[in-house]
PDB file of C-alpha atoms in Angstrom:
ATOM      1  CA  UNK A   1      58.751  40.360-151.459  1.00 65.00           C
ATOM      2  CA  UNK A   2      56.591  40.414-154.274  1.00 65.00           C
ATOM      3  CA  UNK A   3      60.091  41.205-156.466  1.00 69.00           C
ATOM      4  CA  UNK A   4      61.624  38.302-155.174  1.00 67.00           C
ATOM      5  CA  UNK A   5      58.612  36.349-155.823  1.00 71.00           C
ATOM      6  CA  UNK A   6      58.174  34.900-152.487  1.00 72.00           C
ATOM      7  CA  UNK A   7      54.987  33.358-151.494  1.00 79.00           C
ATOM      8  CA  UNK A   8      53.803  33.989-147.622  1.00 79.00           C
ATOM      9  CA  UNK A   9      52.720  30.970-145.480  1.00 81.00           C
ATOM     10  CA  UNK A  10      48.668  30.543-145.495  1.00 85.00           C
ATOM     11  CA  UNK A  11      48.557  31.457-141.903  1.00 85.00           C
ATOM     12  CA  UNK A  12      50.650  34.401-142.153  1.00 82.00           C
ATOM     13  CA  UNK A  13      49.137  35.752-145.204  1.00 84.00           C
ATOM     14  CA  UNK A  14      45.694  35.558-143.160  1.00 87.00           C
ATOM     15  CA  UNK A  15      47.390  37.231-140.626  1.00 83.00           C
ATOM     16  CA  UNK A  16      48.985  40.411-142.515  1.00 82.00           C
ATOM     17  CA  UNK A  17      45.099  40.450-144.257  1.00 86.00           C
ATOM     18  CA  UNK A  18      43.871  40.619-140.872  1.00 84.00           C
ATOM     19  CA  UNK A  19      46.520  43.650-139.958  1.00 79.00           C
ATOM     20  CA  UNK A  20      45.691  45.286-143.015  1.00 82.00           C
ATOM     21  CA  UNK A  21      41.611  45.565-142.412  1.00 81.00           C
ATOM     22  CA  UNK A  22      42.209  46.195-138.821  1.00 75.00           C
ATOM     23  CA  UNK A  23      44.868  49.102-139.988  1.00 72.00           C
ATOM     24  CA  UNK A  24      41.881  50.400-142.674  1.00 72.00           C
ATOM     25  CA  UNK A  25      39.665  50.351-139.841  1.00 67.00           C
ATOM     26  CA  UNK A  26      41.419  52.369-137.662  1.00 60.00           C
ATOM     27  CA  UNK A  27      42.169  54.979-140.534  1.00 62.00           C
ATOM     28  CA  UNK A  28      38.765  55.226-141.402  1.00 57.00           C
ATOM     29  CA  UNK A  29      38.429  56.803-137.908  1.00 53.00           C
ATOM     30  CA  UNK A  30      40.546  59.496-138.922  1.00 48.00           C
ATOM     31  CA  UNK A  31      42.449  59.034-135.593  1.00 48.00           C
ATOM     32  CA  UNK A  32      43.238  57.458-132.371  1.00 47.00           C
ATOM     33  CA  UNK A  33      41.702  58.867-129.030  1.00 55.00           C
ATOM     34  CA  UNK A  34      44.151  60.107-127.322  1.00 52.00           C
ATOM     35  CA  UNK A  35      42.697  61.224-124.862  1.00 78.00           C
ATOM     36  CA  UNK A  36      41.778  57.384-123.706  1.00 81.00           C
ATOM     37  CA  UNK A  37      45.976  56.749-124.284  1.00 82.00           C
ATOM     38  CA  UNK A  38      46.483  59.135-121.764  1.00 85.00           C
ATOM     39  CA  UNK A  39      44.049  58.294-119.086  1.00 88.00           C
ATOM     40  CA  UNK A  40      45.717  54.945-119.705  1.00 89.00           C
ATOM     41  CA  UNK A  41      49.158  56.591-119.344  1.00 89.00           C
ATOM     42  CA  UNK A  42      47.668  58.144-115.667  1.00 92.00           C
ATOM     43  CA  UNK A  43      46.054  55.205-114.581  1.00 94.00           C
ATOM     44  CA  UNK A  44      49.239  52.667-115.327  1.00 94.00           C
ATOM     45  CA  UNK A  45      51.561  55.690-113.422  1.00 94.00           C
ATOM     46  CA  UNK A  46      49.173  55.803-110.402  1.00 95.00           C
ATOM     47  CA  UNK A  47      49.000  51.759-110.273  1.00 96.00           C
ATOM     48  CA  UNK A  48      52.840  51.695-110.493  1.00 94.00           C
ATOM     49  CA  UNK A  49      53.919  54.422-108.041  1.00 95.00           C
ATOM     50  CA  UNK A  50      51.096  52.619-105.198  1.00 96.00           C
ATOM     51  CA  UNK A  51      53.296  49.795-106.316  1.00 95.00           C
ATOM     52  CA  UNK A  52      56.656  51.128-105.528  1.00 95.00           C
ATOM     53  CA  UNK A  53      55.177  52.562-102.233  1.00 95.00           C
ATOM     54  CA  UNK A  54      54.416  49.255-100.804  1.00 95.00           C
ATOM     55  CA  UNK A  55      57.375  47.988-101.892  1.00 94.00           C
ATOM     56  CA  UNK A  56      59.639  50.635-100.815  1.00 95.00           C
ATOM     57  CA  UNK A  57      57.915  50.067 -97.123  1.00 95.00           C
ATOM     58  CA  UNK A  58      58.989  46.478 -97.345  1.00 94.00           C
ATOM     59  CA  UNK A  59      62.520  47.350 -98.351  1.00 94.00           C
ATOM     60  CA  UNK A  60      62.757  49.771 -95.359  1.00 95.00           C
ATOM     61  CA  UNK A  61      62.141  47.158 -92.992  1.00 95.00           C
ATOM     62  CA  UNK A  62      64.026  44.123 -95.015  1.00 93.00           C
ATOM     63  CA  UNK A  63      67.270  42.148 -92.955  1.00 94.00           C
ATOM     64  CA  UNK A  64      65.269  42.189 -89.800  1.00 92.00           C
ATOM     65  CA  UNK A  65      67.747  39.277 -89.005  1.00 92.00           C
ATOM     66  CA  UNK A  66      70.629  41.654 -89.211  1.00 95.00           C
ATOM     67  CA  UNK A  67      68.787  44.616 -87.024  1.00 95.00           C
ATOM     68  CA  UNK A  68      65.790  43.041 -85.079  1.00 95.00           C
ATOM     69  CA  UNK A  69      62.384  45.303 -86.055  1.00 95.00           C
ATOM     70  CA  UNK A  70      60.667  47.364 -83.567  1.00 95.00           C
ATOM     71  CA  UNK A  71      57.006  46.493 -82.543  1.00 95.00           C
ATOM     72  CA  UNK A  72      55.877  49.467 -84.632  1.00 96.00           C
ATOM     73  CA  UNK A  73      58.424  48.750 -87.525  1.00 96.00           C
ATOM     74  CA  UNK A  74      57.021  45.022 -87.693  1.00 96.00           C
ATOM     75  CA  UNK A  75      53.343  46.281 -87.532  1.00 96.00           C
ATOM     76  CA  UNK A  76      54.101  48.676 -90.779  1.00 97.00           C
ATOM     77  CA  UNK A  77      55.731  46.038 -92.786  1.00 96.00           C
ATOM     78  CA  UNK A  78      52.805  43.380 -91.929  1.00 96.00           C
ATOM     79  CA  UNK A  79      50.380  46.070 -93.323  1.00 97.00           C
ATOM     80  CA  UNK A  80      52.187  46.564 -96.328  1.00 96.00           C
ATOM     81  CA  UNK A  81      52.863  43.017 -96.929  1.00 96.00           C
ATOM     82  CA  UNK A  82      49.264  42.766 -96.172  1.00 96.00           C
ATOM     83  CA  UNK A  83      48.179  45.284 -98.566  1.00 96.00           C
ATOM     84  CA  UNK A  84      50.301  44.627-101.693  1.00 94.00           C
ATOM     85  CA  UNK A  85      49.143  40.478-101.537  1.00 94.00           C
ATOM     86  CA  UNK A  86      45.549  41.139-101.433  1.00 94.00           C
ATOM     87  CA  UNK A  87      45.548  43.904-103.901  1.00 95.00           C
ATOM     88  CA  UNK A  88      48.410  43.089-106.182  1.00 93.00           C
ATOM     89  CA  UNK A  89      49.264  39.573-105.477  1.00 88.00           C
ATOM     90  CA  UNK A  90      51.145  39.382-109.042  1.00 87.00           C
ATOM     91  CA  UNK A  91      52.222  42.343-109.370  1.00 90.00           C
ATOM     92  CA  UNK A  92      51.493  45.076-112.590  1.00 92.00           C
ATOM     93  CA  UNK A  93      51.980  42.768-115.480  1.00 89.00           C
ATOM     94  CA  UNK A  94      48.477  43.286-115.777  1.00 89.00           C
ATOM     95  CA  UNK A  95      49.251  47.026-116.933  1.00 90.00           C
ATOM     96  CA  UNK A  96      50.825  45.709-120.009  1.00 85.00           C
ATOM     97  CA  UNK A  97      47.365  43.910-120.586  1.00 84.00           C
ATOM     98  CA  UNK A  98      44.635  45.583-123.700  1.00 81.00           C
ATOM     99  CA  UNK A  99      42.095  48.126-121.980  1.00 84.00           C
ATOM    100  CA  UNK A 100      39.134  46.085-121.408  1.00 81.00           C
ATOM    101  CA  UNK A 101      41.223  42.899-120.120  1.00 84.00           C
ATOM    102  CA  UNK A 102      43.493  45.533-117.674  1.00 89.00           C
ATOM    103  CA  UNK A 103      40.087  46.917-116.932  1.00 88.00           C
ATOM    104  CA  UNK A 104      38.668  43.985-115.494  1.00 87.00           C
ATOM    105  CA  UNK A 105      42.106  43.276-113.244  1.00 91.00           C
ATOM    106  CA  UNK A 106      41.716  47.238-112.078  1.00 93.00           C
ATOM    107  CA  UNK A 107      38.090  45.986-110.667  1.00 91.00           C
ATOM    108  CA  UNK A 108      39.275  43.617-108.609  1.00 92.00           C
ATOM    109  CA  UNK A 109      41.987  45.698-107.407  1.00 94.00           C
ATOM    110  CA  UNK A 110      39.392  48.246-106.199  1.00 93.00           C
ATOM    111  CA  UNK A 111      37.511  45.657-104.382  1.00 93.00           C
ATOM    112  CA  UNK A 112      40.114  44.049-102.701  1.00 95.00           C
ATOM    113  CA  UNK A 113      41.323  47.495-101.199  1.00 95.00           C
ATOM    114  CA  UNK A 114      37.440  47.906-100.008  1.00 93.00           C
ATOM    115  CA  UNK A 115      38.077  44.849 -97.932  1.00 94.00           C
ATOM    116  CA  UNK A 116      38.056  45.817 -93.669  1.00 94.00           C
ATOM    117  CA  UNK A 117      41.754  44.442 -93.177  1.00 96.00           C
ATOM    118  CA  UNK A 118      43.190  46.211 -96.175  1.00 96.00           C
ATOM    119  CA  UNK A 119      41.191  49.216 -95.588  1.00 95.00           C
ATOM    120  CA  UNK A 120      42.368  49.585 -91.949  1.00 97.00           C
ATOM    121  CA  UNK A 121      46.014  48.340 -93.227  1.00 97.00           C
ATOM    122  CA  UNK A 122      45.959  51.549 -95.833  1.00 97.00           C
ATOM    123  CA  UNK A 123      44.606  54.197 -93.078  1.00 96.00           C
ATOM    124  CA  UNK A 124      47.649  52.895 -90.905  1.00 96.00           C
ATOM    125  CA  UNK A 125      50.114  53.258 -93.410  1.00 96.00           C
ATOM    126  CA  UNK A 126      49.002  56.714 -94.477  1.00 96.00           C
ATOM    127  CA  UNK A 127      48.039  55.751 -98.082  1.00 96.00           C
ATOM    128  CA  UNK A 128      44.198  56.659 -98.165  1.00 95.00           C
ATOM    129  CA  UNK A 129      44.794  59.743-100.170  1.00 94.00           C
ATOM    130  CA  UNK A 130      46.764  57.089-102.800  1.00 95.00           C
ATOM    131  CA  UNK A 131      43.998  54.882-102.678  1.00 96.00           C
ATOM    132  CA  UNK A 132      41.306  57.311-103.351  1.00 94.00           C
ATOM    133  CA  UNK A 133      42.957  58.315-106.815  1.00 94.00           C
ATOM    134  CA  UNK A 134      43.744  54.828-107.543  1.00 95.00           C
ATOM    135  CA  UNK A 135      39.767  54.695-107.194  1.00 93.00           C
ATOM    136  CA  UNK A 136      39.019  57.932-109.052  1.00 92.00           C
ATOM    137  CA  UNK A 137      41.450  56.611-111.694  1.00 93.00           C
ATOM    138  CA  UNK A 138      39.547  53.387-112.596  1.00 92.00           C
ATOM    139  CA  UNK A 139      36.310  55.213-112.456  1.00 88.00           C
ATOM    140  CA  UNK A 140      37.696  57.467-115.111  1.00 88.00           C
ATOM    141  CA  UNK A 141      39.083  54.303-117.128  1.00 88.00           C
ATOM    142  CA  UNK A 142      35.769  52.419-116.668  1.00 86.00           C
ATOM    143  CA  UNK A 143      33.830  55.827-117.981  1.00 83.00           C
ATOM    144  CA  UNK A 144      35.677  55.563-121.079  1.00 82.00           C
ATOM    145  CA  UNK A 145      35.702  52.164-121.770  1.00 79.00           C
ATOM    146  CA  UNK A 146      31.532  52.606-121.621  1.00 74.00           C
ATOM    147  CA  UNK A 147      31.688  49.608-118.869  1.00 68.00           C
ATOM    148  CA  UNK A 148      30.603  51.618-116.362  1.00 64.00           C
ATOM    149  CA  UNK A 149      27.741  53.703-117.878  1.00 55.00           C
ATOM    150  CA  UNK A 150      25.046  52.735-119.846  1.00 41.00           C
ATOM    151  CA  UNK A 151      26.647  53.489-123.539  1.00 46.00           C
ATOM    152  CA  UNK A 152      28.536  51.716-126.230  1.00 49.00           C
ATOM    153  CA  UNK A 153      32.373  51.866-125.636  1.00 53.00           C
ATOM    154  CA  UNK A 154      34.305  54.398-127.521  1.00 59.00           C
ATOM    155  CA  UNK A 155      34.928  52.883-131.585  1.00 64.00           C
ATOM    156  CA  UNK A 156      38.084  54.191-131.577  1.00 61.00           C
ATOM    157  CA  UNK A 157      39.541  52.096-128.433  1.00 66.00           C
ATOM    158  CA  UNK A 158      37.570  48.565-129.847  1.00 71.00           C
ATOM    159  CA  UNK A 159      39.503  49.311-133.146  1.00 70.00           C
ATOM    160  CA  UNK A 160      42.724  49.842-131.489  1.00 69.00           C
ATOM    161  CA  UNK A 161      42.503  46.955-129.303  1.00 74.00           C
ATOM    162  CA  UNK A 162      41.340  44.736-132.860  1.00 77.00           C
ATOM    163  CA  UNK A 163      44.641  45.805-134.603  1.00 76.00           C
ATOM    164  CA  UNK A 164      46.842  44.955-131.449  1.00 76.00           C
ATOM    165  CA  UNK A 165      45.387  41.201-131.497  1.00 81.00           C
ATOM    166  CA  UNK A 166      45.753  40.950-135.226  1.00 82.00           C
ATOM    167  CA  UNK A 167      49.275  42.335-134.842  1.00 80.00           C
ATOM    168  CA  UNK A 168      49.449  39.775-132.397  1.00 80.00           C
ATOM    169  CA  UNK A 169      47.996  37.192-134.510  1.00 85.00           C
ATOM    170  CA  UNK A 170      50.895  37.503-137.244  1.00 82.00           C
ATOM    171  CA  UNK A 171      53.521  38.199-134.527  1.00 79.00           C
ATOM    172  CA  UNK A 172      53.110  34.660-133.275  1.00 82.00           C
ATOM    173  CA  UNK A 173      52.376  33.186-137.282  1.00 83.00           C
ATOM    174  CA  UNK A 174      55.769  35.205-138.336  1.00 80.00           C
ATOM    175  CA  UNK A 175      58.081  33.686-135.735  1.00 79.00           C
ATOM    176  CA  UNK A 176      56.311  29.946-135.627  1.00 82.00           C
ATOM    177  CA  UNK A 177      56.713  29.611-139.476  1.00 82.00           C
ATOM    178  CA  UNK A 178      59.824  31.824-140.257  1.00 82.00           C
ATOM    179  CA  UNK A 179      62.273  30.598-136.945  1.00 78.00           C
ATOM    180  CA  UNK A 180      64.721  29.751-138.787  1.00 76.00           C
ATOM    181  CA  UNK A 181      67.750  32.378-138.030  1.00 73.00           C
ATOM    182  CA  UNK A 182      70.386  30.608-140.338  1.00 75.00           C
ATOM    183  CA  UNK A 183      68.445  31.034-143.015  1.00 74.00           C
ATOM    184  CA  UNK A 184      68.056  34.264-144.834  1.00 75.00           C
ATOM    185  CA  UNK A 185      64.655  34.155-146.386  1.00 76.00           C
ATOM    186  CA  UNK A 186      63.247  33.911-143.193  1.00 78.00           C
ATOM    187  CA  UNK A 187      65.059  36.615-141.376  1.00 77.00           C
ATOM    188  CA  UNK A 188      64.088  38.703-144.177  1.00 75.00           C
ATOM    189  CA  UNK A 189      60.565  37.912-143.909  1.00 78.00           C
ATOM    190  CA  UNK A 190      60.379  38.483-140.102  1.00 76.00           C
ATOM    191  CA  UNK A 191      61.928  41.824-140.561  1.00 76.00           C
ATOM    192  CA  UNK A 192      60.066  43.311-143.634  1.00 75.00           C
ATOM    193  CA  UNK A 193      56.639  42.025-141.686  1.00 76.00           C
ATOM    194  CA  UNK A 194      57.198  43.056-138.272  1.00 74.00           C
ATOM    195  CA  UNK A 195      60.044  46.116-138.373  1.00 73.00           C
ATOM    196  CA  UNK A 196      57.805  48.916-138.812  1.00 67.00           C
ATOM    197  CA  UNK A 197      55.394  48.347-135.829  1.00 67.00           C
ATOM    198  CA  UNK A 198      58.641  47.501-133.570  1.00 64.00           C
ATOM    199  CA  UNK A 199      60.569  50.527-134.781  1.00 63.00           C
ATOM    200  CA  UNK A 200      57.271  52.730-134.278  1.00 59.00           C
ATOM    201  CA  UNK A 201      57.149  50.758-130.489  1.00 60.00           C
ATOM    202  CA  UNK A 202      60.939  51.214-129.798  1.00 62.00           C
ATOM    203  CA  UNK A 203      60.709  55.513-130.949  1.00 61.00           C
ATOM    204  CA  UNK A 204      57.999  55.377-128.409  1.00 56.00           C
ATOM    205  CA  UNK A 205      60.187  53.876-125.655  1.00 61.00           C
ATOM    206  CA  UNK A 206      63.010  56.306-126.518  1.00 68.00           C
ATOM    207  CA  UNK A 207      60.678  59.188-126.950  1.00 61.00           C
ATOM    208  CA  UNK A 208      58.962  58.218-122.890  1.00 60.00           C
ATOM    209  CA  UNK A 209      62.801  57.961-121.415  1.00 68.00           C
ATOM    210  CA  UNK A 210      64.006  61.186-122.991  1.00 69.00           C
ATOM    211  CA  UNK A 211      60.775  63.304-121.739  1.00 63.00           C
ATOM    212  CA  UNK A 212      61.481  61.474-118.094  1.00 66.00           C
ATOM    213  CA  UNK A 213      65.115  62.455-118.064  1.00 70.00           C
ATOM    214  CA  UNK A 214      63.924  66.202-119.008  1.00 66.00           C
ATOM    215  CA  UNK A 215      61.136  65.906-116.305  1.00 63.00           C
ATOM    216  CA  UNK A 216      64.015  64.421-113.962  1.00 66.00           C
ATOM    217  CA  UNK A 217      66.426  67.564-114.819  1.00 67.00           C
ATOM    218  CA  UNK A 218      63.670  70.235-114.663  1.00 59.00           C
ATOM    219  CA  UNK A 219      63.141  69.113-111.174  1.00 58.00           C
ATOM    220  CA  UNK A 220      66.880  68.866-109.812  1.00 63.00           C
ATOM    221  CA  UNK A 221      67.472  72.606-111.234  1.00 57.00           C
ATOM    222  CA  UNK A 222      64.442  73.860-109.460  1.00 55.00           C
ATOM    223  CA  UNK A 223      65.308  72.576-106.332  1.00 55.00           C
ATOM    224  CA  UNK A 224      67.473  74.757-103.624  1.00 56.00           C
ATOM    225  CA  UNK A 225      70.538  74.154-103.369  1.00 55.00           C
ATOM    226  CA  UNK A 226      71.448  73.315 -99.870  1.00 52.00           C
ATOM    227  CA  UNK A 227      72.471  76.118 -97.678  1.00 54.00           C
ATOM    228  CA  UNK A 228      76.395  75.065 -96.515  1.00 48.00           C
TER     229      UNK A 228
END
């Protein structure tokens, strides 16, 4: 840019000088904790699998109009129905959320399944042993974050979650001053400022699908085959 001599926008120059100190910053750790990535990892599995539970419930006992319910069938789909709108009335967006903001939606997941009707709904449908590592889970998260002892949250996870808002910051200043897709300048500004954090982000998608597909073919070739 600097060869083509072209001059960033106040508001995204702030925000690439923001990127940049919140990139030094995290450097000057010498690394990320990885260790609270992965209990983030856990956590967001645990969430989404209690997820696809209750929702796999209510797809079991979905065109009722078609084949009337059972007494019993009726009762299990109330209690999941029950369940997933008092503990995840919108559903795991919030996953996708920083730590200490997904932290705070985790809390009031755990109290809404220590509510009587949601309790008794979760014994019914056989989920307690779900629930409990749902709560050991969050304890875990809430350890780390230093929210739930008396201690300063980790460094490492308020300078990652710094450099994610700044990135955010020029994200937003990138595309509102550079929208223009006719004209070149601007798609080569957009790319040369926000490329390498999307290709890094992307490699990470690719990298999670390809270790699920090996996870997903280690598991079909040790299973039995059926006996004919």
């Amino acid at each position: 840019m600097k060869a083509k001599k072209i001059k960033l926008a106040a508001k995204v120059d702030a925000a690439v000088q923001s990127v940049i100190a919140s990139t030094e910053a995290l450097e000057a750790l010498g690394s990320l904790d990885a260790t609270m990535v992965e209990i983030d990892r856990g956590t967001d599995r645990c969430i989404g699998g209690f997820s696809s539970q209750l929702a796999s419930i209510e797809r079991t006992f979905d065109h009722d109009d078609i084949l009337p319910l059972t007494d019993d069938e009726a009762a299990r789909r109330r209690d999941a129905l029950l369940v997933r709108s008092e503990v995840l009335s919108s559903g795991t967006d919030f996953l996708r959320l920083v730590y200490s903001q997904q932290w705070v939606r985790m809390s009031a997941m755990i109290k809404a399944l220590d509510g009587k009707e949601v309790k008794a709904a979760v014994e019914r449908l056989g989920l307690s042993a779900e629930v409990g590592r749902l709560q050991r889970w969050t304890e875990l998260y809430g350890k780390k974050l230093g929210v739930t002892e008396a201690k300063a949250a980790d460094p490492a996870i308020k300078a990652l979650e710094a450099w994610h808002e700044a990135y955010g910051t020029l994200l937003v200043q990138a595309y509102a001053e550079y929208d223009d897709d006719k004209d070149e300048t601007h798609a080569l500004l957009r790319d040369r400022l926000l490329s390498p954090y999307e290709g890094v982000a992307e490699e990470e998608r690719r990298a999670d699908q390809r270790a699920r597909a090996a996870s997903a073919r280690k598991k079909t070739e040790a299973e039995p085959e059926p006996i004919a």
